[in-house]
PDB file of N, CA and C in Angstrom:
ATOM      1  N   MET U   1      10.206  98.292  26.839  1.00 63.00           N
ATOM      2  CA  MET U   1      11.185  97.096  25.704  1.00 63.00           C
ATOM      3  C   MET U   1      11.619  97.734  24.939  1.00 63.00           C
ATOM      4  N   GLU U   2      12.944  97.672  24.629  1.00 74.00           N
ATOM      5  CA  GLU U   2      13.380  98.408  23.558  1.00 74.00           C
ATOM      6  C   GLU U   2      13.423  97.886  22.325  1.00 74.00           C
ATOM      7  N   VAL U   3      13.373  98.552  21.251  1.00 72.00           N
ATOM      8  CA  VAL U   3      12.936  98.126  19.892  1.00 72.00           C
ATOM      9  C   VAL U   3      13.803  97.143  19.556  1.00 72.00           C
ATOM     10  N   GLY U   4      15.313  97.489  19.529  1.00 74.00           N
ATOM     11  CA  GLY U   4      16.331  96.437  19.288  1.00 74.00           C
ATOM     12  C   GLY U   4      16.273  95.056  19.785  1.00 74.00           C
ATOM     13  N   TRP U   5      15.457  94.830  20.673  1.00 69.00           N
ATOM     14  CA  TRP U   5      15.178  93.449  21.176  1.00 69.00           C
ATOM     15  C   TRP U   5      14.672  92.607  20.087  1.00 69.00           C
ATOM     16  N   PHE U   6      14.029  93.050  19.302  1.00 67.00           N
ATOM     17  CA  PHE U   6      13.335  92.179  18.345  1.00 67.00           C
ATOM     18  C   PHE U   6      14.443  92.222  16.816  1.00 67.00           C
ATOM     19  N   ASP U   7      15.592  92.886  17.080  1.00 73.00           N
ATOM     20  CA  ASP U   7      16.338  92.509  15.988  1.00 73.00           C
ATOM     21  C   ASP U   7      17.172  91.369  16.294  1.00 73.00           C
ATOM     22  N   GLU U   8      17.199  90.648  17.501  1.00 77.00           N
ATOM     23  CA  GLU U   8      17.683  89.738  17.589  1.00 77.00           C
ATOM     24  C   GLU U   8      17.127  88.221  16.831  1.00 77.00           C
ATOM     25  N   PRO U   9      17.522  87.223  16.287  1.00 76.00           N
ATOM     26  CA  PRO U   9      16.824  86.257  15.552  1.00 76.00           C
ATOM     27  C   PRO U   9      15.674  85.443  16.269  1.00 76.00           C
ATOM     28  N   GLU U  10      16.390  85.270  17.699  1.00 75.00           N
ATOM     29  CA  GLU U  10      15.374  84.111  18.703  1.00 75.00           C
ATOM     30  C   GLU U  10      13.867  85.450  18.762  1.00 75.00           C
ATOM     31  N   HIS U  11      14.179  86.654  18.835  1.00 71.00           N
ATOM     32  CA  HIS U  11      12.966  87.622  19.227  1.00 71.00           C
ATOM     33  C   HIS U  11      12.384  88.250  17.973  1.00 71.00           C
ATOM     34  N   SER U  12      12.505  87.689  16.801  1.00 73.00           N
ATOM     35  CA  SER U  12      11.901  88.433  15.628  1.00 73.00           C
ATOM     36  C   SER U  12      10.484  88.090  15.635  1.00 73.00           C
ATOM     37  N   ILE U  13       9.762  88.855  15.127  1.00 71.00           N
ATOM     38  CA  ILE U  13       8.310  88.870  14.986  1.00 71.00           C
ATOM     39  C   ILE U  13       7.863  87.287  14.445  1.00 71.00           C
ATOM     40  N   GLY U  14       8.714  86.968  13.646  1.00 76.00           N
ATOM     41  CA  GLY U  14       8.276  85.527  13.068  1.00 76.00           C
ATOM     42  C   GLY U  14       8.166  84.556  14.109  1.00 76.00           C
ATOM     43  N   SER U  15       9.346  84.656  15.020  1.00 76.00           N
ATOM     44  CA  SER U  15       9.740  83.388  15.792  1.00 76.00           C
ATOM     45  C   SER U  15       8.842  83.595  16.882  1.00 76.00           C
ATOM     46  N   LEU U  16       8.415  84.965  17.560  1.00 73.00           N
ATOM     47  CA  LEU U  16       7.687  85.091  18.581  1.00 73.00           C
ATOM     48  C   LEU U  16       6.026  84.538  18.216  1.00 73.00           C
ATOM     49  N   GLY U  17       5.815  84.729  16.753  1.00 77.00           N
ATOM     50  CA  GLY U  17       4.468  84.425  16.262  1.00 77.00           C
ATOM     51  C   GLY U  17       4.296  82.895  16.300  1.00 77.00           C
ATOM     52  N   VAL U  18       5.379  82.031  16.102  1.00 76.00           N
ATOM     53  CA  VAL U  18       5.271  80.633  16.067  1.00 76.00           C
ATOM     54  C   VAL U  18       5.447  80.142  17.229  1.00 76.00           C
ATOM     55  N   ARG U  19       6.095  80.813  18.309  1.00 77.00           N
ATOM     56  CA  ARG U  19       6.173  80.313  19.932  1.00 77.00           C
ATOM     57  C   ARG U  19       4.690  80.340  20.386  1.00 77.00           C
ATOM     58  N   LEU U  20       4.271  81.703  19.979  1.00 74.00           N
ATOM     59  CA  LEU U  20       2.687  81.710  20.610  1.00 74.00           C
ATOM     60  C   LEU U  20       1.881  80.819  19.968  1.00 74.00           C
ATOM     61  N   SER U  21       1.934  80.446  18.670  1.00 77.00           N
ATOM     62  CA  SER U  21       1.129  79.786  18.283  1.00 77.00           C
ATOM     63  C   SER U  21       1.297  78.149  18.634  1.00 77.00           C
ATOM     64  N   ALA U  22       2.572  77.814  18.908  1.00 78.00           N
ATOM     65  CA  ALA U  22       2.903  76.510  19.231  1.00 78.00           C
ATOM     66  C   ALA U  22       2.491  76.389  20.902  1.00 78.00           C
ATOM     67  N   ASP U  23       2.732  77.159  21.697  1.00 75.00           N
ATOM     68  CA  ASP U  23       2.204  77.370  23.040  1.00 75.00           C
ATOM     69  C   ASP U  23       0.789  77.250  23.193  1.00 75.00           C
ATOM     70  N   ALA U  24      -0.191  77.977  22.314  1.00 75.00           N
ATOM     71  CA  ALA U  24      -1.345  77.857  22.418  1.00 75.00           C
ATOM     72  C   ALA U  24      -1.943  76.527  22.153  1.00 75.00           C
ATOM     73  N   ALA U  25      -1.157  76.121  21.130  1.00 74.00           N
ATOM     74  CA  ALA U  25      -1.847  74.391  20.460  1.00 74.00           C
ATOM     75  C   ALA U  25      -1.566  73.441  21.990  1.00 74.00           C
ATOM     76  N   THR U  26      -0.334  73.607  22.690  1.00 76.00           N
ATOM     77  CA  THR U  26       0.057  72.887  23.652  1.00 76.00           C
ATOM     78  C   THR U  26      -1.077  73.029  24.691  1.00 76.00           C
ATOM     79  N   LEU U  27      -1.220  74.114  24.959  1.00 74.00           N
ATOM     80  CA  LEU U  27      -2.264  74.630  26.105  1.00 74.00           C
ATOM     81  C   LEU U  27      -3.635  73.938  25.751  1.00 74.00           C
ATOM     82  N   ARG U  28      -3.909  74.147  24.496  1.00 75.00           N
ATOM     83  CA  ARG U  28      -5.481  73.570  24.205  1.00 75.00           C
ATOM     84  C   ARG U  28      -5.417  71.952  24.230  1.00 75.00           C
ATOM     85  N   ALA U  29      -4.183  71.403  23.871  1.00 70.00           N
ATOM     86  CA  ALA U  29      -4.156  69.934  24.134  1.00 70.00           C
ATOM     87  C   ALA U  29      -4.051  69.434  25.313  1.00 70.00           C
ATOM     88  N   LEU U  30      -3.322  70.230  26.199  1.00 69.00           N
ATOM     89  CA  LEU U  30      -3.641  69.855  27.559  1.00 69.00           C
ATOM     90  C   LEU U  30      -4.917  69.794  28.255  1.00 69.00           C
ATOM     91  N   VAL U  31      -5.574  71.145  28.012  1.00 72.00           N
ATOM     92  CA  VAL U  31      -6.651  71.547  28.708  1.00 72.00           C
ATOM     93  C   VAL U  31      -7.846  70.700  28.016  1.00 72.00           C
ATOM     94  N   GLY U  32      -7.678  70.374  26.849  1.00 72.00           N
ATOM     95  CA  GLY U  32      -8.795  69.670  26.084  1.00 72.00           C
ATOM     96  C   GLY U  32      -8.967  68.253  26.575  1.00 72.00           C
ATOM     97  N   HIS U  33      -7.819  67.206  25.829  1.00 74.00           N
ATOM     98  CA  HIS U  33      -8.275  65.761  26.210  1.00 74.00           C
ATOM     99  C   HIS U  33      -7.585  65.200  27.365  1.00 74.00           C
ATOM    100  N   ALA U  34      -6.299  65.825  27.540  1.00 73.00           N
ATOM    101  CA  ALA U  34      -5.508  65.072  28.973  1.00 73.00           C
ATOM    102  C   ALA U  34      -6.201  65.380  30.223  1.00 73.00           C
ATOM    103  N   LEU U  35      -6.596  66.960  30.133  1.00 77.00           N
ATOM    104  CA  LEU U  35      -7.462  67.296  31.620  1.00 77.00           C
ATOM    105  C   LEU U  35      -8.947  66.369  31.927  1.00 77.00           C
ATOM    106  N   SER U  36      -9.447  66.414  30.606  1.00 82.00           N
ATOM    107  CA  SER U  36     -10.608  65.644  30.649  1.00 82.00           C
ATOM    108  C   SER U  36     -10.351  64.157  31.134  1.00 82.00           C
ATOM    109  N   LYS U  37      -9.449  63.466  30.594  1.00 85.00           N
ATOM    110  CA  LYS U  37      -8.991  62.076  30.992  1.00 85.00           C
ATOM    111  C   LYS U  37      -8.701  62.020  32.463  1.00 85.00           C
ATOM    112  N   ILE U  38      -7.823  62.957  32.991  1.00 84.00           N
ATOM    113  CA  ILE U  38      -7.428  63.185  34.397  1.00 84.00           C
ATOM    114  C   ILE U  38      -8.546  63.009  35.202  1.00 84.00           C
ATOM    115  N   VAL U  39      -9.492  64.214  35.281  1.00 88.00           N
ATOM    116  CA  VAL U  39     -10.833  64.042  35.642  1.00 88.00           C
ATOM    117  C   VAL U  39     -11.564  62.858  35.510  1.00 88.00           C
ATOM    118  N   GLN U  40     -11.782  62.487  34.554  1.00 90.00           N
ATOM    119  CA  GLN U  40     -12.630  61.090  34.693  1.00 90.00           C
ATOM    120  C   GLN U  40     -12.005  59.909  35.429  1.00 90.00           C
ATOM    121  N   SER U  41     -10.475  59.731  35.329  1.00 88.00           N
ATOM    122  CA  SER U  41      -9.776  58.682  36.136  1.00 88.00           C
ATOM    123  C   SER U  41     -10.138  59.010  37.317  1.00 88.00           C
ATOM    124  N   ILE U  42      -9.859  60.384  37.882  1.00 90.00           N
ATOM    125  CA  ILE U  42     -10.231  60.587  39.595  1.00 90.00           C
ATOM    126  C   ILE U  42     -11.336  60.291  40.022  1.00 90.00           C
ATOM    127  N   VAL U  43     -12.410  60.530  39.034  1.00 94.00           N
ATOM    128  CA  VAL U  43     -13.737  60.336  39.616  1.00 94.00           C
ATOM    129  C   VAL U  43     -14.312  59.038  39.376  1.00 94.00           C
ATOM    130  N   SER U  44     -13.534  58.000  38.537  1.00 92.00           N
ATOM    131  CA  SER U  44     -13.997  56.827  38.460  1.00 92.00           C
ATOM    132  C   SER U  44     -13.248  55.959  39.759  1.00 92.00           C
ATOM    133  N   ALA U  45     -12.187  56.477  40.096  1.00 87.00           N
ATOM    134  CA  ALA U  45     -11.368  55.936  41.213  1.00 87.00           C
ATOM    135  C   ALA U  45     -12.505  56.359  42.485  1.00 87.00           C
ATOM    136  N   ILE U  46     -12.766  57.440  42.806  1.00 90.00           N
ATOM    137  CA  ILE U  46     -13.251  57.805  43.784  1.00 90.00           C
ATOM    138  C   ILE U  46     -14.768  57.102  43.822  1.00 90.00           C
ATOM    139  N   ALA U  47     -15.316  57.094  42.864  1.00 92.00           N
ATOM    140  CA  ALA U  47     -16.610  56.210  42.844  1.00 92.00           C
ATOM    141  C   ALA U  47     -16.340  54.880  43.051  1.00 92.00           C
ATOM    142  N   GLY U  48     -15.247  54.005  42.648  1.00 85.00           N
ATOM    143  CA  GLY U  48     -15.177  52.640  42.872  1.00 85.00           C
ATOM    144  C   GLY U  48     -14.927  52.533  44.272  1.00 85.00           C
ATOM    145  N   LEU U  49     -14.080  53.326  45.120  1.00 88.00           N
ATOM    146  CA  LEU U  49     -14.046  53.523  46.345  1.00 88.00           C
ATOM    147  C   LEU U  49     -15.271  53.361  47.101  1.00 88.00           C
ATOM    148  N   VAL U  50     -15.899  54.540  47.050  1.00 91.00           N
ATOM    149  CA  VAL U  50     -17.256  54.464  47.634  1.00 91.00           C
ATOM    150  C   VAL U  50     -18.023  53.461  47.237  1.00 91.00           C
ATOM    151  N   ILE U  51     -18.234  52.589  46.268  1.00 90.00           N
ATOM    152  CA  ILE U  51     -19.013  51.599  46.231  1.00 90.00           C
ATOM    153  C   ILE U  51     -18.250  50.339  46.898  1.00 90.00           C
ATOM    154  N   ALA U  52     -17.047  50.239  46.928  1.00 87.00           N
ATOM    155  CA  ALA U  52     -16.357  49.176  47.709  1.00 87.00           C
ATOM    156  C   ALA U  52     -16.699  49.367  49.200  1.00 87.00           C
ATOM    157  N   PHE U  53     -16.799  50.598  49.755  1.00 90.00           N
ATOM    158  CA  PHE U  53     -17.148  50.720  51.058  1.00 90.00           C
ATOM    159  C   PHE U  53     -18.390  50.730  51.282  1.00 90.00           C
ATOM    160  N   ILE U  54     -19.319  50.926  50.487  1.00 92.00           N
ATOM    161  CA  ILE U  54     -20.879  50.564  50.719  1.00 92.00           C
ATOM    162  C   ILE U  54     -20.991  48.766  50.574  1.00 92.00           C
ATOM    163  N   ALA U  55     -20.311  48.288  49.623  1.00 92.00           N
ATOM    164  CA  ALA U  55     -20.559  46.634  49.721  1.00 92.00           C
ATOM    165  C   ALA U  55     -19.679  46.007  50.723  1.00 92.00           C
ATOM    166  N   SER U  56     -18.646  46.400  51.220  1.00 92.00           N
ATOM    167  CA  SER U  56     -17.755  45.729  52.026  1.00 92.00           C
ATOM    168  C   SER U  56     -16.473  46.283  52.262  1.00 92.00           C
ATOM    169  N   TRP U  57     -16.282  46.313  53.678  1.00 90.00           N
ATOM    170  CA  TRP U  57     -14.889  47.004  54.030  1.00 90.00           C
ATOM    171  C   TRP U  57     -13.793  46.094  53.634  1.00 90.00           C
ATOM    172  N   GLN U  58     -13.571  44.849  53.373  1.00 92.00           N
ATOM    173  CA  GLN U  58     -12.961  44.223  52.893  1.00 92.00           C
ATOM    174  C   GLN U  58     -12.198  44.483  51.356  1.00 92.00           C
ATOM    175  N   LEU U  59     -13.855  44.638  50.530  1.00 86.00           N
ATOM    176  CA  LEU U  59     -13.426  45.213  49.403  1.00 86.00           C
ATOM    177  C   LEU U  59     -12.935  46.399  48.850  1.00 86.00           C
ATOM    178  N   ALA U  60     -13.024  47.137  49.862  1.00 90.00           N
ATOM    179  CA  ALA U  60     -12.372  48.811  49.960  1.00 90.00           C
ATOM    180  C   ALA U  60     -10.924  48.625  50.501  1.00 90.00           C
ATOM    181  N   LEU U  61     -10.609  47.483  51.051  1.00 91.00           N
ATOM    182  CA  LEU U  61      -9.091  47.627  51.581  1.00 91.00           C
ATOM    183  C   LEU U  61      -8.466  46.925  50.155  1.00 91.00           C
ATOM    184  N   ILE U  62      -9.052  46.072  49.586  1.00 89.00           N
ATOM    185  CA  ILE U  62      -8.479  45.349  48.158  1.00 89.00           C
ATOM    186  C   ILE U  62      -8.422  46.637  47.274  1.00 89.00           C
ATOM    187  N   VAL U  63      -9.390  47.331  47.074  1.00 85.00           N
ATOM    188  CA  VAL U  63      -9.281  48.419  46.286  1.00 85.00           C
ATOM    189  C   VAL U  63      -8.145  49.351  46.364  1.00 85.00           C
ATOM    190  N   LEU U  64      -8.102  49.736  47.492  1.00 90.00           N
ATOM    191  CA  LEU U  64      -7.144  50.937  48.177  1.00 90.00           C
ATOM    192  C   LEU U  64      -5.724  50.082  47.610  1.00 90.00           C
ATOM    193  N   ALA U  65      -5.465  48.675  47.759  1.00 92.00           N
ATOM    194  CA  ALA U  65      -4.237  48.401  47.812  1.00 92.00           C
ATOM    195  C   ALA U  65      -4.086  48.066  46.231  1.00 92.00           C
ATOM    196  N   LEU U  66      -4.868  48.091  45.264  1.00 90.00           N
ATOM    197  CA  LEU U  66      -4.932  47.946  43.976  1.00 90.00           C
ATOM    198  C   LEU U  66      -4.726  49.370  43.373  1.00 90.00           C
ATOM    199  N   PHE U  67      -5.197  50.712  44.008  1.00 89.00           N
ATOM    200  CA  PHE U  67      -5.113  51.888  43.631  1.00 89.00           C
ATOM    201  C   PHE U  67      -3.489  52.298  43.920  1.00 89.00           C
ATOM    202  N   LEU U  68      -3.080  51.710  45.010  1.00 92.00           N
ATOM    203  CA  LEU U  68      -1.728  51.740  45.172  1.00 92.00           C
ATOM    204  C   LEU U  68      -0.652  51.265  44.312  1.00 92.00           C
ATOM    205  N   LEU U  69      -1.070  50.024  44.039  1.00 95.00           N
ATOM    206  CA  LEU U  69      -0.201  49.508  42.819  1.00 95.00           C
ATOM    207  C   LEU U  69      -0.288  50.111  41.612  1.00 95.00           C
ATOM    208  N   ILE U  70      -1.534  50.616  41.070  1.00 91.00           N
ATOM    209  CA  ILE U  70      -1.573  51.224  39.867  1.00 91.00           C
ATOM    210  C   ILE U  70      -0.788  52.609  39.891  1.00 91.00           C
ATOM    211  N   GLY U  71      -0.943  53.345  40.964  1.00 89.00           N
ATOM    212  CA  GLY U  71      -0.257  54.603  41.482  1.00 89.00           C
ATOM    213  C   GLY U  71       1.178  54.537  41.009  1.00 89.00           C
ATOM    214  N   ILE U  72       2.063  53.252  41.692  1.00 95.00           N
ATOM    215  CA  ILE U  72       3.341  53.008  41.726  1.00 95.00           C
ATOM    216  C   ILE U  72       3.558  52.759  40.016  1.00 95.00           C
ATOM    217  N   ASP U  73       2.808  51.948  39.442  1.00 95.00           N
ATOM    218  CA  ASP U  73       3.126  51.716  38.171  1.00 95.00           C
ATOM    219  C   ASP U  73       2.944  52.693  37.240  1.00 95.00           C
ATOM    220  N   GLY U  74       2.164  53.804  37.526  1.00 89.00           N
ATOM    221  CA  GLY U  74       1.988  54.974  36.699  1.00 89.00           C
ATOM    222  C   GLY U  74       3.303  55.789  36.802  1.00 89.00           C
ATOM    223  N   TYR U  75       3.744  55.891  38.246  1.00 91.00           N
ATOM    224  CA  TYR U  75       4.723  56.884  38.597  1.00 91.00           C
ATOM    225  C   TYR U  75       6.294  55.850  37.586  1.00 91.00           C
ATOM    226  N   ILE U  76       6.337  54.712  37.756  1.00 93.00           N
ATOM    227  CA  ILE U  76       7.366  54.144  37.107  1.00 93.00           C
ATOM    228  C   ILE U  76       7.362  54.307  35.659  1.00 93.00           C
ATOM    229  N   GLN U  77       6.367  54.262  35.035  1.00 91.00           N
ATOM    230  CA  GLN U  77       6.244  54.491  33.618  1.00 91.00           C
ATOM    231  C   GLN U  77       6.459  55.885  33.038  1.00 91.00           C
ATOM    232  N   VAL U  78       5.964  56.893  33.990  1.00 88.00           N
ATOM    233  CA  VAL U  78       6.392  58.404  33.653  1.00 88.00           C
ATOM    234  C   VAL U  78       7.904  58.402  33.629  1.00 88.00           C
ATOM    235  N   LYS U  79       8.393  57.839  34.950  1.00 88.00           N
ATOM    236  CA  LYS U  79      10.071  57.941  34.895  1.00 88.00           C
ATOM    237  C   LYS U  79      10.884  57.050  33.669  1.00 88.00           C
ATOM    238  N   PHE U  80      10.107  56.216  33.169  1.00 87.00           N
ATOM    239  CA  PHE U  80      10.729  55.292  32.029  1.00 87.00           C
ATOM    240  C   PHE U  80      10.739  56.130  30.976  1.00 87.00           C
ATOM    241  N   MET U  81       9.516  56.867  30.545  1.00 84.00           N
ATOM    242  CA  MET U  81       9.108  57.521  29.465  1.00 84.00           C
ATOM    243  C   MET U  81      10.055  58.809  29.598  1.00 84.00           C
ATOM    244  N   LYS U  82      10.447  59.462  30.531  1.00 83.00           N
ATOM    245  CA  LYS U  82      11.108  60.712  30.439  1.00 83.00           C
ATOM    246  C   LYS U  82      12.563  60.430  30.112  1.00 83.00           C
ATOM    247  N   GLY U  83      12.932  58.956  30.503  1.00 79.00           N
ATOM    248  CA  GLY U  83      14.348  58.468  30.317  1.00 79.00           C
ATOM    249  C   GLY U  83      14.692  58.333  28.866  1.00 79.00           C
ATOM    250  N   PHE U  84      13.472  57.790  28.231  1.00 73.00           N
ATOM    251  CA  PHE U  84      13.473  57.604  26.747  1.00 73.00           C
ATOM    252  C   PHE U  84      13.524  58.975  25.842  1.00 73.00           C
ATOM    253  N   SER U  85      12.678  59.911  26.552  1.00 74.00           N
ATOM    254  CA  SER U  85      12.430  61.317  26.073  1.00 74.00           C
ATOM    255  C   SER U  85      13.867  61.966  26.204  1.00 74.00           C
ATOM    256  N   ALA U  86      14.632  61.761  27.310  1.00 70.00           N
ATOM    257  CA  ALA U  86      15.955  62.430  27.531  1.00 70.00           C
ATOM    258  C   ALA U  86      17.099  61.784  26.528  1.00 70.00           C
ATOM    259  N   ASP U  87      16.855  60.375  26.120  1.00 69.00           N
ATOM    260  CA  ASP U  87      17.916  59.748  25.197  1.00 69.00           C
ATOM    261  C   ASP U  87      17.736  60.175  23.964  1.00 69.00           C
ATOM    262  N   ALA U  88      16.124  60.259  23.487  1.00 68.00           N
ATOM    263  CA  ALA U  88      16.042  60.782  22.213  1.00 68.00           C
ATOM    264  C   ALA U  88      16.335  62.115  22.101  1.00 68.00           C
ATOM    265  N   LYS U  89      16.409  63.053  22.790  1.00 70.00           N
ATOM    266  CA  LYS U  89      17.111  64.450  23.031  1.00 70.00           C
ATOM    267  C   LYS U  89      18.304  64.442  22.687  1.00 70.00           C
ATOM    268  N   ALA U  90      19.032  63.544  23.345  1.00 71.00           N
ATOM    269  CA  ALA U  90      20.644  63.550  23.364  1.00 71.00           C
ATOM    270  C   ALA U  90      21.047  63.108  21.921  1.00 71.00           C
ATOM    271  N   TYR U  91      20.358  62.094  21.327  1.00 71.00           N
ATOM    272  CA  TYR U  91      20.784  61.896  19.919  1.00 71.00           C
ATOM    273  C   TYR U  91      20.088  62.784  18.951  1.00 71.00           C
ATOM    274  N   ALA U  92      19.386  63.530  19.190  1.00 62.00           N
ATOM    275  CA  ALA U  92      18.711  64.441  17.876  1.00 62.00           C
ATOM    276  C   ALA U  92      19.876  65.676  17.856  1.00 62.00           C
TER     277      ALA U  92
END
C-alpha cells in the first residue's frame, strides 16, 4: 500500500479509526442483542411445533399456518421499514 493513499481525506488515519470504531460497535450490536433474539425466537418456534405435534397433529397444522402468517408479516414489515429508511436518506 502506498503512503500517498493516506493523504486522501477519506483515507486519513482519523477517518479510518472512526470507521473501525463504528464497524466494531455495529458488529457488537448485531452479535450481542439481535443474534440472541433471533436464536431465542427460532428455538421457541421449534419447541412450540414439537409440543404441537406431541399434543395433536391438528394443533400442529394450526401452528404451522400461524408460523407462515407470522413469517409473511415479518417480511412485509422489513420491506415497509426499508422503504421508510430509503425515503429518510433521500431527504437527508
